[in-house]
Coordinates of C-alpha atoms in Angstrom, one line a residue:
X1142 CA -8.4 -129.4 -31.1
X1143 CA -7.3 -130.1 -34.7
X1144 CA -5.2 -133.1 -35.4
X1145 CA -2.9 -133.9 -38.1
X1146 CA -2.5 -136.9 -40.1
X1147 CA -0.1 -139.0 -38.3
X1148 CA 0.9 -141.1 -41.3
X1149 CA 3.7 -137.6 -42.4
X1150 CA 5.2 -138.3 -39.2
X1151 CA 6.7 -141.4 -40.8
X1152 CA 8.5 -140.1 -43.4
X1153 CA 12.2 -140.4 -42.7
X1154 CA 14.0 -136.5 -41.6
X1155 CA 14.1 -135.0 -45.2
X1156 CA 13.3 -135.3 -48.4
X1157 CA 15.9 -136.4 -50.9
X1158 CA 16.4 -133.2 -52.8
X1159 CA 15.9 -130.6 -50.2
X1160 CA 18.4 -132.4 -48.2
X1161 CA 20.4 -131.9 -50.9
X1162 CA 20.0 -128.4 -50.8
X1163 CA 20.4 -127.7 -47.4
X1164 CA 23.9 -129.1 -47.5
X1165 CA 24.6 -127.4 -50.8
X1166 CA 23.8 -124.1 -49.3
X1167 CA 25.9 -124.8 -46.1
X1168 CA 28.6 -125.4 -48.2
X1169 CA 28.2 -122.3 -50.5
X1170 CA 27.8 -120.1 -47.6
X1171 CA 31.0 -121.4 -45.6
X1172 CA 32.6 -120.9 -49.5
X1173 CA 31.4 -117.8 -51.4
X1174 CA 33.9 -117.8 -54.0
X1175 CA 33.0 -121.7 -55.0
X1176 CA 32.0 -122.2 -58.9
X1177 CA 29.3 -124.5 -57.5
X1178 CA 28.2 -126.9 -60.9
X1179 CA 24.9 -128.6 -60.5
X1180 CA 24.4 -132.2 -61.7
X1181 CA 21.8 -133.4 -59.2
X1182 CA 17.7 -132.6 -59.9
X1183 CA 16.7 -133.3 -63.1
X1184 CA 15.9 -129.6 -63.9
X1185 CA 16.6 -128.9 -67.6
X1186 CA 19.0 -125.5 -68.5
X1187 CA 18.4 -125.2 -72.2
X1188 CA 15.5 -122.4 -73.7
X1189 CA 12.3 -123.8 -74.6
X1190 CA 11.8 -124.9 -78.3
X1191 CA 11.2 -121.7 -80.8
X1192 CA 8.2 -123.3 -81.8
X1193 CA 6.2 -123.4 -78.2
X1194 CA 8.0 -119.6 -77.4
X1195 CA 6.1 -118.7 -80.2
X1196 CA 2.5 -120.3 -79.5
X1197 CA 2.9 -119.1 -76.0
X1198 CA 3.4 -115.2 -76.7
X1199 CA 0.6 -115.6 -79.5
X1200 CA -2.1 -117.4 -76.9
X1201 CA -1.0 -114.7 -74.3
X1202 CA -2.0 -112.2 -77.0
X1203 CA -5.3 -113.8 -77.4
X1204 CA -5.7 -113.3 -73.7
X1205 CA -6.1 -109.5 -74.2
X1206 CA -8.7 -109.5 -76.8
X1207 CA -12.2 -110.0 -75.7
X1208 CA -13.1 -111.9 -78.5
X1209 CA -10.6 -114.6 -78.1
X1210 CA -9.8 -114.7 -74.2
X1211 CA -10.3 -117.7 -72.4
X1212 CA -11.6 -118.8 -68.9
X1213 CA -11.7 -122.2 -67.5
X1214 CA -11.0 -124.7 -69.7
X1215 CA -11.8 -128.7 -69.8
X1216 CA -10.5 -129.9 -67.0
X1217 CA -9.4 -133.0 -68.7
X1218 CA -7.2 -130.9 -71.3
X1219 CA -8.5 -129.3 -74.6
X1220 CA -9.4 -131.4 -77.3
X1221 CA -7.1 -130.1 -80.1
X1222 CA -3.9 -131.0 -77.3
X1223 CA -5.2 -134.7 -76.5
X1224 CA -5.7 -135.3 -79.9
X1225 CA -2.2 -134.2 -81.1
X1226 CA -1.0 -136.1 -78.2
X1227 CA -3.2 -139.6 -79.3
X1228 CA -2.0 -139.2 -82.8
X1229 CA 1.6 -138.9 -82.4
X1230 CA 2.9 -140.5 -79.3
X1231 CA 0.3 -143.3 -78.7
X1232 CA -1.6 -144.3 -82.3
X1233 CA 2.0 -143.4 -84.7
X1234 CA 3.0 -146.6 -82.5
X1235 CA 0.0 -148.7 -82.8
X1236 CA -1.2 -148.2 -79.5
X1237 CA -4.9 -147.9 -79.5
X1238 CA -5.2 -145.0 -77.3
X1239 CA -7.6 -142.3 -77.8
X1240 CA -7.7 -138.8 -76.9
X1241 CA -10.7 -138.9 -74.6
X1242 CA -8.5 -141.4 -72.2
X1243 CA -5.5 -138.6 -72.1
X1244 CA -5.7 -136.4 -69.1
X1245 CA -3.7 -133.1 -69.3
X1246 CA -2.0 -131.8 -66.1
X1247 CA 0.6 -129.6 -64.4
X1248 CA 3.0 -132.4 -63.4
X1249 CA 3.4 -136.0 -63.7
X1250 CA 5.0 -136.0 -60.4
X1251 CA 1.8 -134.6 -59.1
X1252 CA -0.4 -137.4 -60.5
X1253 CA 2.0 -140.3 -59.5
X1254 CA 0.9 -139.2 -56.5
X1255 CA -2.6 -138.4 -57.1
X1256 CA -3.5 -141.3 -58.6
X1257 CA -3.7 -143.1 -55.3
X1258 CA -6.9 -141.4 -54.5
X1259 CA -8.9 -143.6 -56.4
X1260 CA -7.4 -146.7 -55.0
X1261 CA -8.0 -148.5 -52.0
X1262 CA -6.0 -148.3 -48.6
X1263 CA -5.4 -152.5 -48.4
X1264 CA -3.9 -152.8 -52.2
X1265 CA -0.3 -154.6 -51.7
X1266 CA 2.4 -152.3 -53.1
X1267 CA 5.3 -152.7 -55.5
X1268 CA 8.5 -150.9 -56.0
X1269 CA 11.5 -151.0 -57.4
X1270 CA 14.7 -150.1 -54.9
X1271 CA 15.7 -147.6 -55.6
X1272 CA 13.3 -145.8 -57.1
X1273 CA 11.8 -142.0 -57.6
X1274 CA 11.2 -141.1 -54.1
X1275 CA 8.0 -139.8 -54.7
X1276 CA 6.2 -143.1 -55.7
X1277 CA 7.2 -143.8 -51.8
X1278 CA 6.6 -141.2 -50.0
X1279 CA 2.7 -140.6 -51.1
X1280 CA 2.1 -143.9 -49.9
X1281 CA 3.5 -143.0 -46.7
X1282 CA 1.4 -140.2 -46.9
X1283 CA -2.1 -141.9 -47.6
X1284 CA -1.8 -143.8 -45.1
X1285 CA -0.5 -147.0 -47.0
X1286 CA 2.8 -148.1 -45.1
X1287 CA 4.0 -148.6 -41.7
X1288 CA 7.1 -147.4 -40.5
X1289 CA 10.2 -147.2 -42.1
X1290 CA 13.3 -149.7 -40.3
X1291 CA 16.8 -148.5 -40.4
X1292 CA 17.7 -149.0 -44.2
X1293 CA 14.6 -146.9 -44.7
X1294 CA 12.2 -149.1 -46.1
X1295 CA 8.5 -149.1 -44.7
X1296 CA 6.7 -151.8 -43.4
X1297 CA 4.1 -153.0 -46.0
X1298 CA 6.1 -152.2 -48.9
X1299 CA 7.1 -154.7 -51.4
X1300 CA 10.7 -154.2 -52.7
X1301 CA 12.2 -155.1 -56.0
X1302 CA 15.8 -154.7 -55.9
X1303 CA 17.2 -153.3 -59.2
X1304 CA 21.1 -154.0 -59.4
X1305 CA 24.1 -154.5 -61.9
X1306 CA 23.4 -158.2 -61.3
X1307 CA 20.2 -158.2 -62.8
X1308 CA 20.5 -155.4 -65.4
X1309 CA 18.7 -152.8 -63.1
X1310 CA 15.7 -154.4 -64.1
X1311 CA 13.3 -155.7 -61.4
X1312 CA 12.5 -159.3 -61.1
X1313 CA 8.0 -160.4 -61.1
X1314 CA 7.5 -160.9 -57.5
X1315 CA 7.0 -164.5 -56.2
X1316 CA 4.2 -163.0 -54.1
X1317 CA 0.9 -161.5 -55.4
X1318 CA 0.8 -157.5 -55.3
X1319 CA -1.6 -154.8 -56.1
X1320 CA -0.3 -152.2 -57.3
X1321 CA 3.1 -151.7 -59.1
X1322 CA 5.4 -148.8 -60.0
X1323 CA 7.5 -149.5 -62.8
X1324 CA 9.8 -146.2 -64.7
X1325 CA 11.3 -146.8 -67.5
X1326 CA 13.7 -145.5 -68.6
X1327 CA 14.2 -145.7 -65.3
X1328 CA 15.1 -143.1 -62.7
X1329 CA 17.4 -143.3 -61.2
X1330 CA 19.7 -145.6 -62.6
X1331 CA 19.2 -144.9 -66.8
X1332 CA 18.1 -148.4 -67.4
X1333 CA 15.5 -149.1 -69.9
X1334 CA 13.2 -152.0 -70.8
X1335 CA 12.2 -154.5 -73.8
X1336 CA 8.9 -155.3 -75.2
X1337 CA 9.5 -158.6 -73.7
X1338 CA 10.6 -157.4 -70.3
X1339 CA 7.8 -155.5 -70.1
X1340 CA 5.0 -158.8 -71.4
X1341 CA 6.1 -160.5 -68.4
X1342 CA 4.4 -157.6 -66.2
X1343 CA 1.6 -156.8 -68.3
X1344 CA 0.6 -161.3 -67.9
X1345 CA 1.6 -160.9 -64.2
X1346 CA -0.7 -158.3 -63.8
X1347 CA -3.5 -159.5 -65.8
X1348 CA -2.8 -162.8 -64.0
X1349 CA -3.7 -161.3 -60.7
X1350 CA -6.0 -158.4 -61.1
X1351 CA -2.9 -155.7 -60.2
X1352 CA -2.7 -152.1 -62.2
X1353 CA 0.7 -151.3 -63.1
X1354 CA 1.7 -147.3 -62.6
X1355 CA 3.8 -146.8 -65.7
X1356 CA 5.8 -143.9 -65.7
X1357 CA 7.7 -142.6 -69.1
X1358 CA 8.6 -139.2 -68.3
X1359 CA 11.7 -139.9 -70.5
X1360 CA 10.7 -142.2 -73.1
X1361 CA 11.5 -139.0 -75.5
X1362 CA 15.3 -140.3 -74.8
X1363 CA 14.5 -143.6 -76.3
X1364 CA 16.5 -143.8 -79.5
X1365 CA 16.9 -147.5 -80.0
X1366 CA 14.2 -148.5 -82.6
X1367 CA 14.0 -152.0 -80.5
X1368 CA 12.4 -150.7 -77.6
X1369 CA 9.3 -149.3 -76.4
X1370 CA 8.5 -145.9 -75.3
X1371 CA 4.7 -146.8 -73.9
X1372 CA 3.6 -149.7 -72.0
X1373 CA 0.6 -149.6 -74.4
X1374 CA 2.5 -151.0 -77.1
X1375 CA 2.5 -154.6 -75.1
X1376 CA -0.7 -156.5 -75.8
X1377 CA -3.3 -156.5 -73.2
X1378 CA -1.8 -153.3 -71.4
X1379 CA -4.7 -151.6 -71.9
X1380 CA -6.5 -153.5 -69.0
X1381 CA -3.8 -153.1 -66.6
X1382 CA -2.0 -150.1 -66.9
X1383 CA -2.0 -146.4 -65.9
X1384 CA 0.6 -144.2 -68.2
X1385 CA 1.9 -140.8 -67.1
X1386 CA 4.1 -138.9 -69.4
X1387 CA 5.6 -135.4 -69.3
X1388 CA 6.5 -132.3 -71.5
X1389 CA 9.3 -131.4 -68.2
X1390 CA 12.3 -133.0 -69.9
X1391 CA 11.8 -133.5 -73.8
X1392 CA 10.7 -130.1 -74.2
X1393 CA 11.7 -128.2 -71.6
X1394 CA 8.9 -127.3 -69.9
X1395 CA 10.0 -128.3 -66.0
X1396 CA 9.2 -124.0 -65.1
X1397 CA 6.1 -123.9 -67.7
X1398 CA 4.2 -127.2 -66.5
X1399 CA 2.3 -129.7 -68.6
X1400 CA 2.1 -133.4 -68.4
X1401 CA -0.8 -136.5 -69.3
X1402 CA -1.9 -139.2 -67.6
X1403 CA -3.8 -141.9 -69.7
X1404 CA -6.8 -144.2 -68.1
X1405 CA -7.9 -146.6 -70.4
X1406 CA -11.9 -147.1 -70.6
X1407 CA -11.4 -150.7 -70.3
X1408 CA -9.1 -150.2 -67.0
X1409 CA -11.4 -152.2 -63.8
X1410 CA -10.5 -152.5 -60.6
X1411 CA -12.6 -153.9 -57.3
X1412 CA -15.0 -152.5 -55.2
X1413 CA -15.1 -153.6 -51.5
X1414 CA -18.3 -155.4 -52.9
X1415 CA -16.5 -157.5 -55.3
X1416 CA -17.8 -155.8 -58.5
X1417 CA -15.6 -154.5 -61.2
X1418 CA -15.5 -151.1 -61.5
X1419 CA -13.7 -148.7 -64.9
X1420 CA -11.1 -146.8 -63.0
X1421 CA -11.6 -143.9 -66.2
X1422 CA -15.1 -142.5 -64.1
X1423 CA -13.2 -141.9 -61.0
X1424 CA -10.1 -140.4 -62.5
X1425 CA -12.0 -138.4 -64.3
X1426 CA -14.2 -137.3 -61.3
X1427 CA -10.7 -136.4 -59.0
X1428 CA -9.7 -134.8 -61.8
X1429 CA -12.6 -132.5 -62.2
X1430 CA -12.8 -132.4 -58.7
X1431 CA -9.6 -131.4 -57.8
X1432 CA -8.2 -129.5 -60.3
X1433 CA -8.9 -126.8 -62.4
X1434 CA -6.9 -127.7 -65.9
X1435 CA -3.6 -126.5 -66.8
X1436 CA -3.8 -122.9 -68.6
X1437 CA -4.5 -122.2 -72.1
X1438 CA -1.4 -120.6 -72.4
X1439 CA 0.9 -123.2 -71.6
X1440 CA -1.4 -125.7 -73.3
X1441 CA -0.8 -123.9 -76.8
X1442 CA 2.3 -124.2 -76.1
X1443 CA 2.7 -128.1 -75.6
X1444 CA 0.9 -127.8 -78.8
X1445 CA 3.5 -126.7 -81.2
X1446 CA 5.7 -129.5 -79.8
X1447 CA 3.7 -131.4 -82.2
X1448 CA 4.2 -129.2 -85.0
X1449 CA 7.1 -129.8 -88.1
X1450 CA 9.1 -126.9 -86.3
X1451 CA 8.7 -128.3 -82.6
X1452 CA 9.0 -131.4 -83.5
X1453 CA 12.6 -130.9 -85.0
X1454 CA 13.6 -128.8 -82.1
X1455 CA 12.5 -131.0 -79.7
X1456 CA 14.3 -133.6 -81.1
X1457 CA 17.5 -131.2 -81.4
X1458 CA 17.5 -130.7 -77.5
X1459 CA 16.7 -134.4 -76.5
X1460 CA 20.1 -135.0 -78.3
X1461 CA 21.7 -131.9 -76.7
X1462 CA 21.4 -133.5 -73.2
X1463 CA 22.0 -137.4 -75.0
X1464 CA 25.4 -135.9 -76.0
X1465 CA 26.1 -134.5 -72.7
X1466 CA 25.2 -137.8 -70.7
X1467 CA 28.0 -139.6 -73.5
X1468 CA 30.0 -136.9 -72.3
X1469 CA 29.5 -137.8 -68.6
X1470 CA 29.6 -141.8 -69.2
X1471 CA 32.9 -141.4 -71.6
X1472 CA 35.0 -139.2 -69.5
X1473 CA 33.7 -141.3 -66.3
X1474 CA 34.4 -144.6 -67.7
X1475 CA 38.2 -143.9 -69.0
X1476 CA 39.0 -142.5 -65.1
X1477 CA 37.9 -145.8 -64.2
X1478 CA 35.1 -145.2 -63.1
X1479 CA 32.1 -148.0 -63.6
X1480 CA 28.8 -146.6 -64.8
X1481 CA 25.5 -147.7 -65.8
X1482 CA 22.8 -145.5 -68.1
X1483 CA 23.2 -142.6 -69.8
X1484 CA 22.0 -144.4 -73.5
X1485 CA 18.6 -144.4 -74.0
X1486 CA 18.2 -142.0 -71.3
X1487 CA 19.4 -138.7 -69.3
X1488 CA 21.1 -140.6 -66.2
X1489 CA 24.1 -142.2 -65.6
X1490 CA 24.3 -144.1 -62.4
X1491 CA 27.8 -144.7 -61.0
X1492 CA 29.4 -146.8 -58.7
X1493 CA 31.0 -145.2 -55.5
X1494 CA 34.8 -145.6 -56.1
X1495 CA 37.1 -147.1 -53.1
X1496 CA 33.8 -148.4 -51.4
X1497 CA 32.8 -144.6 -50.3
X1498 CA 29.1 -144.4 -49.4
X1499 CA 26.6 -142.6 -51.3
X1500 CA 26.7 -139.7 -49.3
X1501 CA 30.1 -139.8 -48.4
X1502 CA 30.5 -139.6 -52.0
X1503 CA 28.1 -136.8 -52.2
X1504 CA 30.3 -134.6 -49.9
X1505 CA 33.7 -135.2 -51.4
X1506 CA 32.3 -134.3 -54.7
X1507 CA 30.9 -131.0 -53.2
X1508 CA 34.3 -130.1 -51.3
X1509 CA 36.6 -131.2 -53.6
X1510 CA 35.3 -130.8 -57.3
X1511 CA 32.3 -128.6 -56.5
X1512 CA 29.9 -130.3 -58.1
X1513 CA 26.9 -131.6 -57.2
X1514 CA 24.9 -135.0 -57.9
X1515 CA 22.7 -137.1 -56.1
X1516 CA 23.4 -140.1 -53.4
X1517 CA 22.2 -143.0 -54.4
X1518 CA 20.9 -144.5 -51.4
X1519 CA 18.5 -141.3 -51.3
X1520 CA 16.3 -143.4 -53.9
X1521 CA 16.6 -146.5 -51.7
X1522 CA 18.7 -148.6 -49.5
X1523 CA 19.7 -151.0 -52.9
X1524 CA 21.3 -147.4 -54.7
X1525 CA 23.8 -147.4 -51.5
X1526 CA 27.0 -147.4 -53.0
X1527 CA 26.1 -145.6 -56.0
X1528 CA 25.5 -142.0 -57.7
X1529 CA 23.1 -140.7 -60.1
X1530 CA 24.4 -137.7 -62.7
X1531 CA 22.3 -135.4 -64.8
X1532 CA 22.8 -134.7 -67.9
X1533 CA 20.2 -131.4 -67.9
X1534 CA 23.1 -128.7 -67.9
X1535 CA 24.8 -126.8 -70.6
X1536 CA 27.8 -128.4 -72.5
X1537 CA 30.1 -126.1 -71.1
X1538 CA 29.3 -127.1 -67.0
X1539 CA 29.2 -130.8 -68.3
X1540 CA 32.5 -130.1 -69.8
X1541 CA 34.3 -128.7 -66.6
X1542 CA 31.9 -130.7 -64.1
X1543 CA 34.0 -133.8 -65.9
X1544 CA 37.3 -132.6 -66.4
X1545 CA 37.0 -131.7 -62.0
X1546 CA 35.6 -135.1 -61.1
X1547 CA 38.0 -136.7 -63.5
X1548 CA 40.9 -135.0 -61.8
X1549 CA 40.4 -135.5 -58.0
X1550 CA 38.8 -139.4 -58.5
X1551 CA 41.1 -141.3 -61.2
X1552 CA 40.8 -145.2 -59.9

């Protein structure tokens, strides 16, 4: 008889954001007539950039002429995309990355997760709490964890609170670990990190032979000229970190689907042997393996993000959703309410007022104002207590989202 792998059986009852949705469509079944305004999942509202609209329709043109159709592409991304991407994000900021180590794929969600394939099933793991429930639960899933106890943390996990008390910013662990996830700015709670910060983890790391999973899937929202948007801008990072970045929320492409994930060639890890191994090989092997590239289509467009036009519009919509999390944090903050985020990236976190829980929270929100965000304790059991807001919407459901919440929870 076929057996499953035990190690789903773990994971606690639901995911966060279908749970989310199953009580969302409870409620907007028991209440048809409900204006329902949706401030949870970072899914973005506004219409892709001109510029990539354009590239698109003209590579789905090319797709009907013989002469310049395309099959299967590299795996690894096409050339004329990596470069773009080496040049502009990574090299403009003296990082010494090269196209060869950028990896083009449909999600960096997916390859948070996928990464894990090419590392070993005894590696000690870090994470912050809370944190992006996916870094979690795909460890669960390989096999990597024990059970989870009644906060929901799983046995053979190390946590790293991130709190108010500490600036949301995770503390180097006294112990040694393996592998560590680090988001920044972060998700969920909008913070965002220094070049020094972020020296103390690339000399941990180096220090003791870990890899550091960076993930910058909003480092777009960065506009403080102090602070980094890639980990490869800290000396030595090259030979202890992993980068994945995404075209989901700077450019809108969350339905269309394009991300990277960079391996540096000088990135080793063990063997069981004791040997150093370049992680790039086996990457590149999973990759090829497993996946068949992202389409020509989509990758033309994620090319005119880099253009003079897409680069402008780009920018225009990043400050479309920057305006709307001010928005969120200004109204917020004068009904007393205390919040965290929102600059330098599209969160804001929010403390729970009159001591409601996270969920409790959740479901006054959702009968009262009709609006939906996302319990903070869904991300961990250190976000109990608090409450993470989008700003992906348009400014006219930001603008009555507020003006509800504002009414029915002045402290």
């Amino acid at each position: 008889m076929a057996t499953i792998n035990d190690n789903y059986l773990k994971l606690k009852a639901g995911y966060l954001f279908p749970e989310i949705a199953r009580r969302v469509n409870t409620f907007a079944e028991a209440n048809p007539d409900a204006k329902l305004i949706k401030l949870g999942i970072g899914d973005v509202t506004e219409p892709l950039p001109a510029a990539c609209r354009t590239a698109i329709i003209k590579a789905v043109e090319e797709m009907g002429d013989r002469a310049t159709f395309k099959g299967y592409g590299p795996e690894q991304g096409y050339p004329w995309l990596r470069e773009k991407i080496a040049t502009h994000d990574f090299q403009s900021r003296g990082c010494e990355i090269e196209a060869g180590e950028i990896f083009i794929s449909d999600g960096s969600k997916c390859d948070t997760g996928n990464i894990l394939d090419i590392f070993g099933k005894d590696n000690k793991i870090a994470v912050t709490d809370p944190v992006y429930p996916v870094y979690v639960d795909t460890n669960v899933m390989a096999g990597h964890t024990g059970d989870a106890d009644d906060s929901g943390k799983y046995e053979g996990l190390v946590y790293l609170p991130i709190t108010a008390e500490n600036n949301f910013t995770a503390e180097i662990p006294s112990e040694k670990v393996d592998l560590i996830y680090l988001c920044f700015p972060n998700n969920p709670t909008g913070a965002t990190a220094s070049k020094d910060y972020l020296k103390t983890w690339v000399d941990y790391a180096k220090a003791n032979g870990s890899v550091i999973f960076f993930d910058a899937a909003y480092e777009a929202f960065i506009t403080n000229p102090d602070l980094p948007h890639s980990i490869y801008e800290i000396e030595g990072a090259r030979d202890c970190a992993i980068e994945f970045r995404s075209f989901s929320k700077n450019a809108g492409f969350t339905g269309t689907r394009c991300a990277l994930t960079v391996v540096p060639k000088t990135l080793t890890a063990k063997a069981s042997d004791g040997s150093d191994v370049e992680l790039w090989p086996l990457w590149n092997r999973r990759h090829c393996t497993k996946f068949n590239g992202v389409s020509y289509i989509v990758q033309r467009g994620a090319e005119a993000v880099y253009s003079e036009e897409g680069q402008g519009q780009v920018k225009a919509l990043v400050n479309f959703y920057l305006e709307n999390a001010k928005i969120i944090c200004d109204q917020l903050t004068a009904a007393g309410l205390t919040v965290y985020g929102g600059v330098n990236a599209p969160y804001v976190w929010v403390k729970t007022p009159n001591g409601l829980s996270s969920w409790d929270f959740f479901d006054k929100l959702l009968n009262t104002a009709n609006v939906v965000g996302t319990p903070g304790s869904g991300f961990g059991a250190a976000g109990e207590g608090y409450f993470r807001i989008s700003a992906f919407n348009s400014r006219e459901n930001v603008d009555e989202a507020m003006q509800r919440i504002t009414d029915k929870f002045k402290v």
